[in-house]
Structures are given as structure tokens and as C-alpha cells.
Amino acid sequence: MKILLIEDDTQTSDYVANGMRERGHVVDHAANGRDGLFRATGGGFDIMIIDRMLPAVDGLTIVKTMRGAGIKTPVLLLTTLGGINDRVEGLEAGADDYLTKPFAFAELLARVNALSRRPPIVDESTVLRAGDLELNRLKRTVTRGGKRIELQPQEFRLLEYLMHNAGQVVTRTMLLENVWEFHFDPRTSVVETHISRLRAKVDRDFDEELIHTVRGSGYSLGITG
Amino acid sequence: MASPVSFLRTTSFRFLAWYAAIFGISVVMLFATVYWITLAALDRQRSESVQRELQVLSDLYSERDVDSVMRAIQLRVIDLRPPRRYYLLQDASGTRIAGNLPPMKPVEGDVELPVSALFPDRVGKSEDPLDAYPVAALGLRLENGGFLLVGENQYRTIKAREAIIRAFSWGILITVLLAAGGGMVLGVGFLRRIEEINRTTRSIMEGDLSQRVPARGGGTEMDQLALNLNAMLDRIQMLMESVKRVSDDIAHDLRTPLSRLRHQLESAQSKAAPGEDAVIEQSIAELDSILATFSALLRIAQIETGARKAAFSCVDLAQIVKSVADAYVPVAEDRDQKLEVMIGRPSSIHGDRELLTQLVANLIENPIHHCPAGVKITVGLRRDADVTVFYVADTGPGIPASERDKVFRRFYRLEASRTTPGNGLGLSIVKAIADLHGASVELSDNQPGLKVAIRFPATAERGAAKK
């Protein structure tokens, strides 16, 4: 995967670039906004990671200009700590996701992976499948091996998100934001509790486990190995 | 505008009432003085003129004889213009010789003759207005046993008295009206200025620190007050901005090193030997908790600036409460707590969905976090007239009344909860979000337990919509 990283802080850019290269990705780094904008509009990247606060041209302007030029490459915006309006402004400018600094590398990786495999046109297929697990979005039903599984609405949404990102790691924060619309860190184990309920219904009576815990990162759904 | 009752309570009204009272007393005293002096002068004038006339006639008697007096009187009573004179000359037997009065018993000196005594036949019938007034007279016994009396109608004195009373009555009436009217005008003007100051301070308390008290110029005390208030506000605003700048600077300056620290710990973790792994993971967790506190503080600060109001839209609070409560029902169940949700009809308010979600989540998490197993937690939404009330009630240990105000302070933690994890900012965030929405936060005794109610006023929604 070819990644464009626009970040002025060398520490952060080294950390991100090294991490991504270790995982076999190609990283192109721009240290200021003007250079970044030039490379971004040049095209040819699978994904862009752009810091919001940049010298010369700021991140929001880069995203707006790029989108104005018709470049649809997925963009992950890095925002400052506690910037309460940053997320909304970033998404309005045309970014696809945002991440607040400082972040865990696993979180960044999970989001980059989720973004890069997101089809250009939103996948709205009616039936999602993972092994013998089937989720029908229209009928709002779930079956495994032909056997009907009854889910609460929030469990259904959780499973739908996991299946939509099947094979990928989804972090706790991604689940909080996308399933519950919680843009803050709850003090109680909301995610863990719902995952364990979902597991009890989806995995307990079957031989193969579909919902996996990825240590230090989050969860993933799919058939192992 | 101010109600009559509030007007009566104003300082300006009291001042004017005293002023009017003192002014009124002076006017009455002036009136009394003028009254007495004028009437005394008129009385003296009349009695002197009567005395002079009597002297003339008695001189005539002593120098000539009774007949001359009689003729003199007969001449005088032919033509009598107001103020009319009255004469009487009697002989020793009491028979009238001359004059325009009926015979009477001789009396020496001053006599006041009422109309009824003078002309009993004319009372109430006479066309002559002068007949309605009594006569003041002076009597004199003559050497021959006769009696001479000269009198004058009191018409002039009485008319003068009436005129003075009438004039002063009008004067006092006009004085009182002017004082009251002027007082009202001044008082209302004064009240309006006070109301302007109150309105400004209210909007400042609601978070708009850019408001200033309007000054009219002219250097009155009210203008001085307005200018001083504005100067004070400028200073406060400057201080607040510098405090904000300091906290922003701290946030900015600490963010980068903390990020680096986290990155370094992470890289160390990936290279660490199995034994060291746990220590690094613990350090990362500690660091994340510092960052969470930091992030919560910045979030509160940013909510308090009110910038978020610009993005307010119409949201269904019932739907938010339902969805957040549903997320926590299994969490409570896992802790052997019962979470009950009572929501009526949809309830739209003007607000920020993301922040309202956090408010509801924080308030539901509190009892789950702090109460022991077995408690019942009730989450509800109801509409009281125009007010939308969101409440969370538990049957847990509750909070003593004396501590209830303190829980909104940043980092404040009850003695009982010091051992549980948390940063003591949850209710501060709730308060900040409620304030942003013009809502009040009330803590009360649930008997047993704690009840927290957030009241979203209907008027504040509209007020917020305008901004």
C-alpha cells in the first residue's frame, strides 16, 4: 500500500513511517503543508495521513483543495488533543476519518486498514457473510449454519460493523464511535460487555470461534488461519 | 418593564417620597403664614375703618346734637356700595332714630352680628349676596342714654379667605402632581438604567463576556457606574483570556512530549523481553489515564467557551437517552444492578448530539460506577409544562446534602469513591454541557440514594437558537 504522510513533527512522522514500513507499506513523507498539497494533488496514493496543524498550508485546506480537484483517496486526519470541533470540521472538509493525538499505533493501523479497504462506493450489499454466519441487513436477521440467532438492536449493529470490516482489526474506539456514537472514553466496559454478550449468542454453541480478541488492539471477526 | 411594586421599592422612589413630603410641609406652612397675616391685616383694616366712622359720628354728637348724627346717618345709608356699612342710632327708650339695622339691646364695644340676628326675615330669601355674610360692629352708649352702632360686612375678609384657600389648594395639588409625575419619570429612567445593567450581567453570566453596559455620556453617577463596570469586565475578560491561553499553551506544549513518550513506550514494548512487557503496558495505561484527564479538562474548557453553540441543531433527547441507556443495560446487569428506562414521547430540544450523548452517558455511568450490587437505577425523561427533564435516580448510598454543591468542582471526589478509578471530572463535564444548553443540574435525595435531574428550559432552547 502506498501511503502519503503529511506531518511536520519529525518524532510522530518517524514513528508512523517506520511502523508502516515494518508492515510492508511504502510511505512518502511531506514535512510541510505546501509540499504536502503538491504531492497530494499529484495522486497515486492508496491512503493519506494528514496532520491538521501544519506550517504554510494547514491540513483542512489540503483536504478541501484535493477534494475540489476530484481526488477521492481516503484521508485520515490527525487532530490535536481535545479539539472538540476538529472532528466535525475535518469530516465536513472531506476527510474520511480522524484520530486524536497521541494515539496507539495499533489504533492508527486499524483505521488505515479499514479506510484502505473501504470501497469507493459504500458497500450496501443486503447480506453480509463470514463463514457460516449470515447477516441480512434488510430483514435484520442473523443466522449461523442456518440456525436463527436473536440479537438486541445494539448487538445487531455491533455485529454488522464487525462483519462489514471482517478480517480487519477494529479497535474499541472505532466500535464506540461507529456503533454507539460515543466520541469520548466511557469509564465502564461498554464495549467489552456487549462483545461478550454477542459472543455468547454467536460463538458459544458453535465449534469455530468467529469473534476474536486481538491483544493490545481490539477485535476482529473472521475465520482464523 | 418594571412592575409598580418594584418601582415602589426603588431607592429613587423613596428619595422622591421624602423630597415630596418635605416640600409639601413647606408649602402648607407658607400657606398658613400667608393666610393668617392676610386675614389679620384685613380684620385690622376693617376694625380701624369702623372705629374711625364711629369716632366721626360720636364727635358730631358731642359737638352738635343727636339730630346732626341722625342726618349724617340718613345721608350715609342712601348709597351703600360693598363693603356695605351698617348704622344704628337709638334713643334711650330703644327706639330706632336712624340707620339700616333693626333696633337692638345696646352693647358697648365689639359686636359680631350674625345674619339671622340682623335680618331674620331675609335669611335664605334675599337676592343681595352680601346679606349672606355676618357683620362686625362697634357699639357706643351716648350720654343721653341713646345707642350708636357702626358695622361693616365681613364679605371682604371671608371672600379673601376663600380665595387664599382655593389658590393654595390648587397650588398644593399641582405641587403633588408635579412631584409624583417627575418622580415617576426620573424613577423609571433610573430603573431602565438598572435594568440595562442587570440584562448585561445576566448575559455575561450566561457566558457572553463580550457584553458591555451601555453608557450615555454626560458624566452622571450612572454613567460612572457603567464605565467602572465595563472597565472591570475588560479586566476580567483579559484575565480569562490569558488563563485560557495559558491552558492552551500547556495543552500544546505537553501534547507533543506526551505523544513521544507514548510512541517510545510502544516501540519499547514491541522489542521488550516477556518479563518487562507488563511494566511497560502498565506505564502506557498510566499515561493514557493522564491523557484522559488532560483531554477531559480541555474538553470542559472548550465546552465552556460556548463555541459549540454554533453547531446546535434540533435533536430528539428521548432517542439519545434510549440509545445510551440501552448500551448500559447489560453493563449494569453484569454488576448485578438493575437499570430501568422510562421514556415517554419524543422530546426535541435544541442542542449538540455528541455532547448530549456524553452528558447522558456520564450520568448513567455514575451510579453504575459508584453504587454496590443490588441497586436499582432509574433513567427517565419527562416533560413538565415547557421544561424537558432528564433524570437518573439510584437507590445507592447517595451524597450528603452538604457535599452536593461540591461534586461539580473539578477533581472533587467523595471520600467513599477515592479508591475507585476516575478523575473527578465527570460531573464537571455534565455541568459544562448542561450550562451550554441553558439547562440546570439538580441533585436531590432519592430516599434512599441520589437523584440527578437536568432541566432543559423551553425558552433557553429558543434563546440559544437565536445566537
PDB file of N, CA and C in Angstrom, chain B residues 27 163-177:
ATOM      1  N   VAL B  27     -44.827  73.949  51.849  1.00  0.00           N
ATOM      2  CA  VAL B  27     -45.899  74.650  51.138  1.00  0.00           C
ATOM      3  C   VAL B  27     -47.061  74.924  52.091  1.00  0.00           C
ATOM      4  N   ALA B 163     -60.534  82.841  48.746  1.00  0.00           N
ATOM      5  CA  ALA B 163     -59.617  82.941  47.602  1.00  0.00           C
ATOM      6  C   ALA B 163     -58.256  82.341  47.950  1.00  0.00           C
ATOM      7  N   ILE B 164     -57.799  82.666  49.197  1.00  0.00           N
ATOM      8  CA  ILE B 164     -56.486  82.147  49.597  1.00  0.00           C
ATOM      9  C   ILE B 164     -56.534  80.618  49.651  1.00  0.00           C
ATOM     10  N   ILE B 165     -57.570  80.079  50.273  1.00  0.00           N
ATOM     11  CA  ILE B 165     -57.674  78.609  50.400  1.00  0.00           C
ATOM     12  C   ILE B 165     -57.719  77.956  49.019  1.00  0.00           C
ATOM     13  N   ARG B 166     -58.503  78.562  48.121  1.00  0.00           N
ATOM     14  CA  ARG B 166     -58.621  77.982  46.782  1.00  0.00           C
ATOM     15  C   ARG B 166     -57.267  77.986  46.069  1.00  0.00           C
ATOM     16  N   ALA B 167     -56.616  79.150  46.147  1.00  0.00           N
ATOM     17  CA  ALA B 167     -55.326  79.274  45.464  1.00  0.00           C
ATOM     18  C   ALA B 167     -54.329  78.251  45.990  1.00  0.00           C
ATOM     19  N   PHE B 168     -54.286  78.118  47.304  1.00  0.00           N
ATOM     20  CA  PHE B 168     -53.312  77.190  47.869  1.00  0.00           C
ATOM     21  C   PHE B 168     -53.676  75.735  47.617  1.00  0.00           C
ATOM     22  N   SER B 169     -54.988  75.450  47.585  1.00  0.00           N
ATOM     23  CA  SER B 169     -55.398  74.071  47.281  1.00  0.00           C
ATOM     24  C   SER B 169     -54.882  73.673  45.906  1.00  0.00           C
ATOM     25  N   TRP B 170     -55.093  74.563  44.951  1.00  0.00           N
ATOM     26  CA  TRP B 170     -54.582  74.288  43.600  1.00  0.00           C
ATOM     27  C   TRP B 170     -53.068  74.151  43.602  1.00  0.00           C
ATOM     28  N   GLY B 171     -52.464  75.080  44.337  1.00  0.00           N
ATOM     29  CA  GLY B 171     -51.004  75.069  44.419  1.00  0.00           C
ATOM     30  C   GLY B 171     -50.479  73.743  44.940  1.00  0.00           C
ATOM     31  N   ILE B 172     -51.114  73.258  46.041  1.00  0.00           N
ATOM     32  CA  ILE B 172     -50.648  72.014  46.644  1.00  0.00           C
ATOM     33  C   ILE B 172     -50.902  70.847  45.687  1.00  0.00           C
ATOM     34  N   LEU B 173     -52.087  70.872  45.061  1.00  0.00           N
ATOM     35  CA  LEU B 173     -52.433  69.791  44.128  1.00  0.00           C
ATOM     36  C   LEU B 173     -51.398  69.721  42.998  1.00  0.00           C
ATOM     37  N   ILE B 174     -51.100  70.890  42.425  1.00  0.00           N
ATOM     38  CA  ILE B 174     -50.133  70.916  41.308  1.00  0.00           C
ATOM     39  C   ILE B 174     -48.754  70.478  41.787  1.00  0.00           C
ATOM     40  N   THR B 175     -48.386  70.937  42.997  1.00  0.00           N
ATOM     41  CA  THR B 175     -47.085  70.543  43.557  1.00  0.00           C
ATOM     42  C   THR B 175     -46.984  69.026  43.661  1.00  0.00           C
ATOM     43  N   VAL B 176     -48.052  68.424  44.236  1.00  0.00           N
ATOM     44  CA  VAL B 176     -48.038  66.974  44.441  1.00  0.00           C
ATOM     45  C   VAL B 176     -47.971  66.250  43.098  1.00  0.00           C
ATOM     46  N   LEU B 177     -48.782  66.714  42.139  1.00  0.00           N
ATOM     47  CA  LEU B 177     -48.788  66.062  40.820  1.00  0.00           C
ATOM     48  C   LEU B 177     -47.416  66.157  40.153  1.00  0.00           C
TER      49      LEU B 177
END
